[in-house]
Short mmCIF file of C-alpha atoms and ligand atoms in Angstrom, two decimals:
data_model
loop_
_atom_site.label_atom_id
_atom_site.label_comp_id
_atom_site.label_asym_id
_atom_site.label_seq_id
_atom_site.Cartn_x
_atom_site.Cartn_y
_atom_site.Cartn_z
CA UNK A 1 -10.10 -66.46 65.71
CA UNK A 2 -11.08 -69.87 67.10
CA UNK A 3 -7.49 -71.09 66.38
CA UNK A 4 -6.46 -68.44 68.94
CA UNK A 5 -8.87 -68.82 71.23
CA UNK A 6 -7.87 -72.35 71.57
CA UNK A 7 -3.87 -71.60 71.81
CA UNK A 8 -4.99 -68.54 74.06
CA UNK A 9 -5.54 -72.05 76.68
CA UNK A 10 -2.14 -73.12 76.25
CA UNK A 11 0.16 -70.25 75.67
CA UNK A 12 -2.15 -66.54 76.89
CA UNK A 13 0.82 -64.82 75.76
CA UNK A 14 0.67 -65.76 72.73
CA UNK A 15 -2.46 -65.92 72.08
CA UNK A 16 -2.94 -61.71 73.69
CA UNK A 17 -0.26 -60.85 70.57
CA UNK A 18 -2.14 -62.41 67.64
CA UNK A 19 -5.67 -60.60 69.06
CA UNK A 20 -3.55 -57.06 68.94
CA UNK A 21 -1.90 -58.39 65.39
CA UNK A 22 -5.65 -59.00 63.89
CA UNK A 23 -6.78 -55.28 63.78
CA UNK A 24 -2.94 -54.55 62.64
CA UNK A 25 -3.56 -56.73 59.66
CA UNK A 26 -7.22 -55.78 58.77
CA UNK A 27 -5.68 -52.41 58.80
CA UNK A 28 -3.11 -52.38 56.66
CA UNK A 29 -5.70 -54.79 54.33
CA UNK A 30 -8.29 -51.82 54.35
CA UNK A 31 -4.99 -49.07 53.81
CA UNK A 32 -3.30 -50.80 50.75
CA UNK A 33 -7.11 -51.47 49.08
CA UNK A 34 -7.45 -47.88 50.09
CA UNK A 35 -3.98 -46.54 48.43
CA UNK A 36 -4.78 -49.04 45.27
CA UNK A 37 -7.85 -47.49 45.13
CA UNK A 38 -6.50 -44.16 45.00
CA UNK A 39 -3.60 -44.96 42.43
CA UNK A 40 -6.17 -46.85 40.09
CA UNK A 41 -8.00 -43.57 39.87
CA UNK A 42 -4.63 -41.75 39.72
CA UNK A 43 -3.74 -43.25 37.00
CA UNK A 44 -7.34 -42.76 35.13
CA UNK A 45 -7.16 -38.87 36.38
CA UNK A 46 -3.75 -39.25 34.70
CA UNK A 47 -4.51 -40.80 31.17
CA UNK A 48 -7.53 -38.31 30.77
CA UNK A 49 -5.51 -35.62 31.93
CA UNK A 50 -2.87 -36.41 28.97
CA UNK A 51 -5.81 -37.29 26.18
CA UNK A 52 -7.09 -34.10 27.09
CA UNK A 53 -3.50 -32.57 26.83
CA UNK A 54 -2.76 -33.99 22.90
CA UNK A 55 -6.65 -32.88 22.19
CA UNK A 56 -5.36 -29.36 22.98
CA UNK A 57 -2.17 -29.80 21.64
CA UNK A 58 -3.52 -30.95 18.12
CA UNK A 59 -6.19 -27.62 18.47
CA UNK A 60 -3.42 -25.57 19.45
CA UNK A 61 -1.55 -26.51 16.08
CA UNK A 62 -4.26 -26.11 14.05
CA UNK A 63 -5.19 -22.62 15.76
CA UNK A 64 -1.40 -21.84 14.80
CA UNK A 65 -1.60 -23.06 11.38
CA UNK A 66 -4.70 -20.94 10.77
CA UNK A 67 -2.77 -17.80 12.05
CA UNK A 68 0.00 -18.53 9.51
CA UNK A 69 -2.69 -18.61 7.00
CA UNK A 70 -4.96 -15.72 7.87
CA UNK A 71 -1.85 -13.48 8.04
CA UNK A 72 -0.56 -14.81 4.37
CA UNK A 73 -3.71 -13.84 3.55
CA UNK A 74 -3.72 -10.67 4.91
CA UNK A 75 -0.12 -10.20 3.07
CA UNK A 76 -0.93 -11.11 0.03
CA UNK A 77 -5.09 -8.87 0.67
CA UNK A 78 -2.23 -5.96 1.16
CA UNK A 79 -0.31 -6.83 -1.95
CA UNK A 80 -3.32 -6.79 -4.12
CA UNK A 81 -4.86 -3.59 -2.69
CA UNK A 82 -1.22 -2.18 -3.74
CA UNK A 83 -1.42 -3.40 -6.78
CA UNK A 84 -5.41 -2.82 -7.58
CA UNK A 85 -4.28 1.22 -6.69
CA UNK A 86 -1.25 1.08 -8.93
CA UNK A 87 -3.27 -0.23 -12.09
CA UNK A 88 -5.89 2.37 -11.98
CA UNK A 89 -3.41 5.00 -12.92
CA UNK A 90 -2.70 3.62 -16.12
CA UNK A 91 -6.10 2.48 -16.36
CA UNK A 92 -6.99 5.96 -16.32
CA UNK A 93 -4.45 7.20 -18.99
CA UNK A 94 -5.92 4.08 -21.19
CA UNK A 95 -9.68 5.19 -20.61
CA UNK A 96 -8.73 8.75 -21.63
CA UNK A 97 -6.74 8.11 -24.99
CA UNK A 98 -9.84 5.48 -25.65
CA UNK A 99 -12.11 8.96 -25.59
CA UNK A 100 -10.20 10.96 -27.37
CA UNK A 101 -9.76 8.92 -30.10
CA UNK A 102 -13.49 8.31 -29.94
CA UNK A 103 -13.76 11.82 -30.47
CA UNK A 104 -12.37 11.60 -33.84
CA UNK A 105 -15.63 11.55 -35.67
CA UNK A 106 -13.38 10.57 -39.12
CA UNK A 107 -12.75 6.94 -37.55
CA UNK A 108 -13.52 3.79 -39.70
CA UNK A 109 -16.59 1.75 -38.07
CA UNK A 110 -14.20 -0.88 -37.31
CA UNK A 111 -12.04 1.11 -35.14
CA UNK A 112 -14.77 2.37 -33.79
CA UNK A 113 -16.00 -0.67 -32.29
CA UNK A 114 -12.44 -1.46 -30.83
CA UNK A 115 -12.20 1.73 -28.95
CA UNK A 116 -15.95 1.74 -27.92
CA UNK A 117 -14.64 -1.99 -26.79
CA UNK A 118 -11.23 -0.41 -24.75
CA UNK A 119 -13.78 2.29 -23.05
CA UNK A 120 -16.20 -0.31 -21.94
CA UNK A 121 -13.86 -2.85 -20.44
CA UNK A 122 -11.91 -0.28 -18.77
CA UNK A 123 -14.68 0.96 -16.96
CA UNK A 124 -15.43 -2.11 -15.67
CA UNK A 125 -12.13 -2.79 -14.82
CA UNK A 126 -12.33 0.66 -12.90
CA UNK A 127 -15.61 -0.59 -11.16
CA UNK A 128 -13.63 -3.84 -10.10
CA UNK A 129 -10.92 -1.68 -9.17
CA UNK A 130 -12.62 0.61 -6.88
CA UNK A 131 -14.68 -2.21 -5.51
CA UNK A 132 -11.63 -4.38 -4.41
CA UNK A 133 -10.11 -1.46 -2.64
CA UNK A 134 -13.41 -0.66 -1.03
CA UNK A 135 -12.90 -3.69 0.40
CA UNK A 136 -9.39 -4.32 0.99
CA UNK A 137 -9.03 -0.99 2.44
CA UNK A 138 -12.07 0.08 3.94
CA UNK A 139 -11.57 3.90 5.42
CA UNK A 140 -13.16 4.70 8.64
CA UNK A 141 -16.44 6.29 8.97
CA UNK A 142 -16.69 9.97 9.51
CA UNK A 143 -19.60 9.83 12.11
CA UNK A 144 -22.34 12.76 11.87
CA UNK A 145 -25.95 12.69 12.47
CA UNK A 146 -27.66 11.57 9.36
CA UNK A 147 -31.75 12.38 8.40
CA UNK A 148 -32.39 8.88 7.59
CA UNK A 149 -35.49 10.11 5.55
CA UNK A 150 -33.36 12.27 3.41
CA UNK A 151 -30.78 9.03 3.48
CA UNK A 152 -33.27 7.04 1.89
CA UNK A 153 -34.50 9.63 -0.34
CA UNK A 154 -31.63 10.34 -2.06
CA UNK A 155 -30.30 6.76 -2.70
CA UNK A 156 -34.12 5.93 -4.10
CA UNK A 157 -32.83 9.03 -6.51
CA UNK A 158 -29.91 7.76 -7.30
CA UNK A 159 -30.84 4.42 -8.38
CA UNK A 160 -33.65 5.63 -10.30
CA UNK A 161 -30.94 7.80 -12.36
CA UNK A 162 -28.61 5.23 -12.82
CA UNK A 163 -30.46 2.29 -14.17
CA UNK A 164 -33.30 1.84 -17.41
CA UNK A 165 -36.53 2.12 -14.81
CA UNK A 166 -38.90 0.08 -17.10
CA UNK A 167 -41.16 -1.89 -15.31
CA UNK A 168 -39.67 -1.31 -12.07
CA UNK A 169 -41.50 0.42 -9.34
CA UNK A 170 -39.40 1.27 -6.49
CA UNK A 171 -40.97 3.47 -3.42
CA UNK A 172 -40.32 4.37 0.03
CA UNK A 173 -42.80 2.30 2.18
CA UNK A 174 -45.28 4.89 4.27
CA UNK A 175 -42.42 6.64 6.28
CA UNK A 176 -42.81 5.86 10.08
CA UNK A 177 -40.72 8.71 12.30
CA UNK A 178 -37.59 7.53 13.06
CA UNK A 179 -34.68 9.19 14.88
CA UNK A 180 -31.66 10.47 13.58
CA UNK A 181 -28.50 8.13 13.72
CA UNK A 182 -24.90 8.86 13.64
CA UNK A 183 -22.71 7.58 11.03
CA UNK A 184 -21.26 8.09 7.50
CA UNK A 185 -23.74 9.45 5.14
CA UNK A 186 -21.85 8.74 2.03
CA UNK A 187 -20.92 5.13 3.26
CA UNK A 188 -24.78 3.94 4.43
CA UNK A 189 -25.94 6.04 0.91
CA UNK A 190 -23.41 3.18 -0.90
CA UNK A 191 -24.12 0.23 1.24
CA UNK A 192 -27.98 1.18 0.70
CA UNK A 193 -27.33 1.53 -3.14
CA UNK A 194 -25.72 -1.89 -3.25
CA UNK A 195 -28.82 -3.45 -1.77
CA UNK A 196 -31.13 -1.45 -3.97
CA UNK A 197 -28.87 -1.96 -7.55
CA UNK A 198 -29.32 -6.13 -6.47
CA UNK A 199 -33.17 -5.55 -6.30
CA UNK A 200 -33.25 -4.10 -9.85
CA UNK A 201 -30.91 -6.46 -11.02
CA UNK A 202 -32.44 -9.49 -9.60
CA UNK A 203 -35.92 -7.97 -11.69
CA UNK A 204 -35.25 -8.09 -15.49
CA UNK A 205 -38.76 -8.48 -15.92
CA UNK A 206 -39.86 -5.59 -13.57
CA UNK A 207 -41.38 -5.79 -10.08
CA UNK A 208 -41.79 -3.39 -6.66
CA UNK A 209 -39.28 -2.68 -4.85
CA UNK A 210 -40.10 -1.45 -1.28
CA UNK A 211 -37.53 0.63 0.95
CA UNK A 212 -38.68 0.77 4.55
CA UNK A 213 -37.06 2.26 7.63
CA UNK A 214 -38.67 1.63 11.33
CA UNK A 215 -37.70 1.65 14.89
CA UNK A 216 -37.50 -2.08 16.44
CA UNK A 217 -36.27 -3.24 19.44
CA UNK A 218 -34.42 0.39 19.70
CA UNK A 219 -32.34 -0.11 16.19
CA UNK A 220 -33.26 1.33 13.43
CA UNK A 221 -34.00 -1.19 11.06
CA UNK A 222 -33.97 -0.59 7.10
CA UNK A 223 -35.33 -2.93 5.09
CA UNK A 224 -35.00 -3.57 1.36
CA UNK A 225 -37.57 -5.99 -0.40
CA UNK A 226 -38.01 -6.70 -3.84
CA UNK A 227 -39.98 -9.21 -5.94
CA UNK A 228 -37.25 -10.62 -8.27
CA UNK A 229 -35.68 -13.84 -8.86
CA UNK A 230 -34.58 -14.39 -5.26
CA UNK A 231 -31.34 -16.57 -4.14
CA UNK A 232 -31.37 -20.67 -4.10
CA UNK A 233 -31.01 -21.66 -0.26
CA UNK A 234 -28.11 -23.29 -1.28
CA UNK A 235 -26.34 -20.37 -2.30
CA UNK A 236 -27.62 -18.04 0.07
CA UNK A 237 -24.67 -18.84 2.60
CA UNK A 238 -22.11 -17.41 -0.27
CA UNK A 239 -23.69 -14.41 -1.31
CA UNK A 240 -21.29 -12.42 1.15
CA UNK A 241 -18.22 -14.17 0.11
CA UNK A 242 -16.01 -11.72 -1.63
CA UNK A 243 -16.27 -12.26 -5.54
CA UNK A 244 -19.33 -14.10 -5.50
CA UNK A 245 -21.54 -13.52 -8.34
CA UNK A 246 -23.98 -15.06 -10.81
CA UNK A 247 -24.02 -11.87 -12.71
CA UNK A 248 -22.07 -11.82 -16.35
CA UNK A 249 -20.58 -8.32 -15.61
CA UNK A 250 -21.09 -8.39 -11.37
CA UNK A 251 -17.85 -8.48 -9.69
CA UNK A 252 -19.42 -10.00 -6.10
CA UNK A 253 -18.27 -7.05 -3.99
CA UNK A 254 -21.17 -5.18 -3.57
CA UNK A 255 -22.92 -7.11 -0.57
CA UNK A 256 -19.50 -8.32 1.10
CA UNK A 257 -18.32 -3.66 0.89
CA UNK A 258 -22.41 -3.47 2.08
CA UNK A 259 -21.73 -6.01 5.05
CA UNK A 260 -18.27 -4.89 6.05
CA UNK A 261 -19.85 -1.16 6.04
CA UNK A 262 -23.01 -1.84 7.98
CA UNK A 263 -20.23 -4.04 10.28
CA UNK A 264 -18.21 -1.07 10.60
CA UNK A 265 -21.24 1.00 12.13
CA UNK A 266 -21.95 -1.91 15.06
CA UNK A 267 -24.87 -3.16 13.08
CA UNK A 268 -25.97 -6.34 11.05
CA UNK A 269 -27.00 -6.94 7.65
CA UNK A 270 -29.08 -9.82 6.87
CA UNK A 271 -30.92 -11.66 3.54
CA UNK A 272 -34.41 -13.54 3.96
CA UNK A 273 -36.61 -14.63 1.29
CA UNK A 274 -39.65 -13.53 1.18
CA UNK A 275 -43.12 -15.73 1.55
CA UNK A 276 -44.48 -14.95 -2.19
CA UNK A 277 -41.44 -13.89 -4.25
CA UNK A 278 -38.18 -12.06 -4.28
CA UNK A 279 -35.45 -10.61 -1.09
CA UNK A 280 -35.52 -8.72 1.49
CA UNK A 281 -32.45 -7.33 3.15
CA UNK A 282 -32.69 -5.95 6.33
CA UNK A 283 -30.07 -3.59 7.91
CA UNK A 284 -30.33 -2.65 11.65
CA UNK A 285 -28.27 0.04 12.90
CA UNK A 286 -27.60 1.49 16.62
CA UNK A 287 -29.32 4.39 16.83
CA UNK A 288 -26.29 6.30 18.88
CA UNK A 289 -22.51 6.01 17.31
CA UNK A 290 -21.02 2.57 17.58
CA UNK A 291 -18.60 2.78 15.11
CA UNK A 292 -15.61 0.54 14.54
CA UNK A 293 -12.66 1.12 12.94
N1 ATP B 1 -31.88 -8.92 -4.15
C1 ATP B 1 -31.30 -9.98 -4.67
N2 ATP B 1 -32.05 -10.92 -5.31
C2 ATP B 1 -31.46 -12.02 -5.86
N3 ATP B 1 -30.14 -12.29 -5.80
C3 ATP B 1 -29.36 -11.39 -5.17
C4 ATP B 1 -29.89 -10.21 -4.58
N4 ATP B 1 -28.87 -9.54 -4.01
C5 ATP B 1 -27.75 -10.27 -4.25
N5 ATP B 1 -28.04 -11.38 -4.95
C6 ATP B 1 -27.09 -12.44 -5.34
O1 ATP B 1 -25.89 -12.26 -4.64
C7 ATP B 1 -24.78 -12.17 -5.55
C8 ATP B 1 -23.73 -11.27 -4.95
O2 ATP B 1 -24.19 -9.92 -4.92
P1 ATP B 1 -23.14 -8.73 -4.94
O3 ATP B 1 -23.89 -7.46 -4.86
O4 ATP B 1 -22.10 -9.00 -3.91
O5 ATP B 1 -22.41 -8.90 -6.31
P2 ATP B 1 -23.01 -8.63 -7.78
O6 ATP B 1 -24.30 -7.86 -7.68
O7 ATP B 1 -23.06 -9.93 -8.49
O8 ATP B 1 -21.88 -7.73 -8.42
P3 ATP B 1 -21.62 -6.20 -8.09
O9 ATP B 1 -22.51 -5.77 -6.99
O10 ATP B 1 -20.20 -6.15 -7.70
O11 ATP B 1 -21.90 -5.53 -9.35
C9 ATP B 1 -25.40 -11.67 -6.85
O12 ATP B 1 -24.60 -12.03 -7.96
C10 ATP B 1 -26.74 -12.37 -6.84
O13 ATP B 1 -26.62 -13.70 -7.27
MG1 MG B 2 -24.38 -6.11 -6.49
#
């Protein structure tokens, strides 16, 4: 500036052009640190922008990958339901020459044994049988309203046939009124016998067992508590993995059939320890029809 203010003496002219370059040039200055500016950020936007793009494409391969898996799975689920329903048949036939050979009261002791052996493991080769397909091919509930009073009755009486009842108590806890709910009787009465077969099981020694149904938070909410051994935290995350078991003759399909079942009806099944001793699984069911198929 002082440079042209001392030409602006000796050639005006001059001197008028360089004072109406000087804006010019702080202008463009200010535009191209402006437009750099911009571009730097540009280009940041940019590099993010294509991280973020090989972050989705790596999830989006691994999504894919799982879908190729989860459907092999479900192929190979459909093959074994096929072939779980194929072998019962002869199963079946086997069971039924096993009794009538067992009949045969002139058999030698020996043989005895082997077919009292054949009728054993083929029932619980049945019992795996119609557990897996329980599973595999769950049918869908045929909705109705259900007493759940008389529910809970009658699985109480069914376990208490089905089992050696020595030292095991089990009750129905003070019945509070509940409402009727719709869903599958003879589904619930299994998923409910599950639960309740586990207590006794998980009692060799004997115990309570205390079957509760009450109204919270507008589900019905069933709970089963026992005093038995009870599940090790760490393994409490697997007991409804299909096949699971810590039982010599269990096949681990009752809880994941008692999940998928309670599932099925829009409700949730859950395990919690208790404070003293022993389980308690809760079930809580919509009271009105939410069933899925
Ligand atoms: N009330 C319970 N107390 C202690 N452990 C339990 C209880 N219920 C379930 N479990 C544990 O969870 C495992 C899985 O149970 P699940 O009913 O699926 O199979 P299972 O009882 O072993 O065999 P299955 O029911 O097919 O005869 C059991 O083996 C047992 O270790
Ligand atoms: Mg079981």
């Amino acid at each position: 500036m002082p440079d042209i203010l001392q030409t602006s003496h000796e050639s005006p002219d001059y001197a008028i052009e360089q004072i109406i370059e000087l804006p010019v040039l702080c202008l463009v200055g200010v535009l191209t640190g402006v437009f750099s500016d911009r571009d730097r950020k540009q280009r940041r936007d940019l590099q993010t922008t294509t991280s973020r793009l090989s972050e989705v494409y790596v999830e989006l391969q691994q999504n894919f990958e799982q879908m190729k898996r989860a459907e092999r799975m479900f192929a190979v689920g459909q093959l074994a339901a096929g072939l779980a329903h194929e072998i019962r048949n002869p199963l079946g036939s086997v069971a039924g020459a096993a009794g009538i050979l067992q009949r045969n009261a002139n058999l030698e002791p020996k043989h005895k044994e082997c077919v009292e052996i054949i009728n054993k493991e083929s029932q619980r080769l049945n019992r795996l049988l119609t557990d897996f397909l329980d599973f595999a091919r769950p049918r869908t509930p045929e909705c109705q309203p259900i007493d759940v009073n008389a529910l809970l009755d009658s699985v109480l009486k069914l376990a208490a046939h089905g089992i050696d009842m020595e030292g095991i108590h089990l009750r129905r806890d003070a019945g509070v009124p509940v409402p009727q709910i719709e869903g599958d009787p003879e589904m619930l009465e299994q998923m409910l016998l599950n639960l309740v077969m586990n207590a006794i099981q998980a009692m060799p020694g004997g115990g309570e067992i205390v079957v509760s149904a009450a109204l919270h938070q507008g589900k019905l909410l069933i709970r089963v508590r026992d005093q038995g051994c009870g599940i090790d935290a760490a393994l409490r995350d697997k007991i409804f993995d299909p096949f699971f078991t810590t039982k010599e003759s269990g096949t681990g399909l009752g809880l994941p059939v008692a999940h998928q079942i309670v599932e099925q009806h829009g409700g949730i099944l859950t395990a919690e320890p208790n404070p003293d001793a022993g389980m308690t699984f809760s079930v809580a069911l919509p009271t009105t029809r939410e069933v899925r198929r």
